[in-house]
Tab-separated table of C-alpha atoms in Angstrom:
chain	number	residue	atom	x	y	z
A	1	ARG	CA	0.000	0.000	0.000
A	2	LEU	CA	1.327	3.408	-0.993
A	3	PRO	CA	-0.207	6.440	0.703
A	4	CYS	CA	-0.668	9.643	-1.282
A	5	ALA	CA	2.294	11.717	-0.153
A	6	SER	CA	5.228	13.603	-1.584
A	7	GLN	CA	8.680	12.129	-1.056
A	8	ASP	CA	12.123	12.906	-2.472
A	9	GLU	CA	13.816	9.672	-1.382
A	10	PRO	CA	14.077	6.921	-4.024
A	11	LEU	CA	12.063	3.744	-3.482
A	12	VAL	CA	11.196	0.557	-5.335
A	13	LEU	CA	7.588	-0.453	-5.951
A	14	ARG	CA	6.649	-3.991	-6.854
A	15	PHE	CA	3.606	-4.785	-8.982
A	16	PHE	CA	3.282	-8.532	-9.461
A	17	ASP	CA	6.673	-9.554	-10.930
A	18	THR	CA	7.725	-6.081	-12.019
A	19	GLU	CA	9.805	-3.671	-9.947
A	20	PHE	CA	9.590	0.060	-10.554
A	21	GLY	CA	12.347	2.419	-9.438
A	22	VAL	CA	10.821	5.685	-8.247
A	23	GLN	CA	13.144	8.664	-7.769
A	24	ARG	CA	10.558	11.122	-6.455
A	25	ARG	CA	6.857	11.004	-5.854
A	26	ARG	CA	4.250	13.716	-5.626
A	27	CYS	CA	0.699	13.527	-4.373
A	28	VAL	CA	-1.549	15.343	-6.842
A	29	ARG	CA	-4.859	14.433	-5.203
A	30	SER	CA	-7.345	17.306	-5.194
A	31	ARG	CA	-7.183	19.621	-2.192
A	32	SER	CA	-10.248	21.575	-3.288
A	33	SER	CA	-13.015	21.954	-0.722
A	34	GLU	CA	-15.580	21.068	-3.404
A	35	HIS	CA	-13.990	17.606	-3.646
A	36	ALA	CA	-13.969	16.952	0.106
A	37	GLY	CA	-15.696	13.992	1.721
A	38	GLY	CA	-14.025	11.246	-0.298
A	39	PHE	CA	-14.338	12.854	-3.711
A	40	ASP	CA	-10.739	14.104	-3.432
A	41	LEU	CA	-9.684	10.600	-4.512
A	42	ARG	CA	-11.424	11.054	-7.861
A	43	PHE	CA	-9.926	14.415	-8.839
A	44	TYR	CA	-6.406	15.759	-9.095
A	45	ASP	CA	-4.770	19.091	-8.304
A	46	LEU	CA	-4.022	20.413	-11.796
A	47	PRO	CA	-1.501	23.110	-10.722
A	48	GLU	CA	0.462	20.542	-8.665
A	49	LEU	CA	0.382	18.022	-11.520
A	50	ALA	CA	1.558	20.661	-14.025
A	51	ALA	CA	4.379	21.782	-11.702
A	52	THR	CA	5.460	18.165	-11.224
A	53	LEU	CA	5.588	17.542	-14.977
A	54	ARG	CA	7.507	20.779	-15.603
A	55	GLU	CA	9.976	19.818	-12.858
A	56	ALA	CA	10.543	16.363	-14.388
A	57	VAL	CA	11.200	17.855	-17.828
A	58	SER	CA	13.497	20.507	-16.375
A	59	ARG	CA	15.524	17.884	-14.473
A	60	ALA	CA	15.831	15.736	-17.604
A	61	LYS	CA	17.063	18.697	-19.663
A	62	ALA	CA	19.557	19.631	-16.946
A	63	GLN	CA	20.928	16.074	-17.143
A	64	GLY	CA	21.260	16.342	-20.930
A	65	ARG	CA	18.353	14.039	-21.737
A	66	ARG	CA	15.726	14.733	-24.397
A	67	TRP	CA	13.057	12.725	-22.538
A	68	ALA	CA	11.572	12.383	-19.064
A	69	SER	CA	9.726	9.440	-17.532
A	70	VAL	CA	6.707	10.226	-15.406
A	71	GLY	CA	4.447	7.528	-13.955
A	72	LEU	CA	0.928	7.996	-12.700
A	73	TYR	CA	-0.288	5.759	-9.884
A	74	LEU	CA	-4.078	5.703	-9.714
A	75	TYR	CA	-5.826	4.776	-6.499
A	76	TRP	CA	-8.673	2.409	-7.326
A	77	VAL	CA	-11.381	1.581	-4.795
A	78	GLU	CA	-13.414	-1.637	-4.940
A	79	GLY	CA	-16.106	-3.358	-2.918
A	80	PRO	CA	-17.999	-1.764	-0.013
A	81	GLU	CA	-15.519	1.123	0.134
A	82	ARG	CA	-16.386	2.102	-3.433
A	83	ALA	CA	-20.112	2.097	-2.644
A	84	ARG	CA	-19.437	4.350	0.355
A	85	LEU	CA	-17.731	6.927	-1.863
């Protein structure tokens, strides 16, 4: 389980037999009051997402790369918890 949080320390995530190396992670879940009460899981914070993407591209350019890799981890809710939301 991976909580929605921002972290600058590298970590490795495992999904079935695949390991993903993550250098930084950013929580882009909506902080808007209109999405409160569980709906924040369904929406994202567009300014935070845009800043994160710009930062990834900027870091790649600074390292002399012409590409940047950005992954998006979606939180999916099933069962009784989904009905509650």
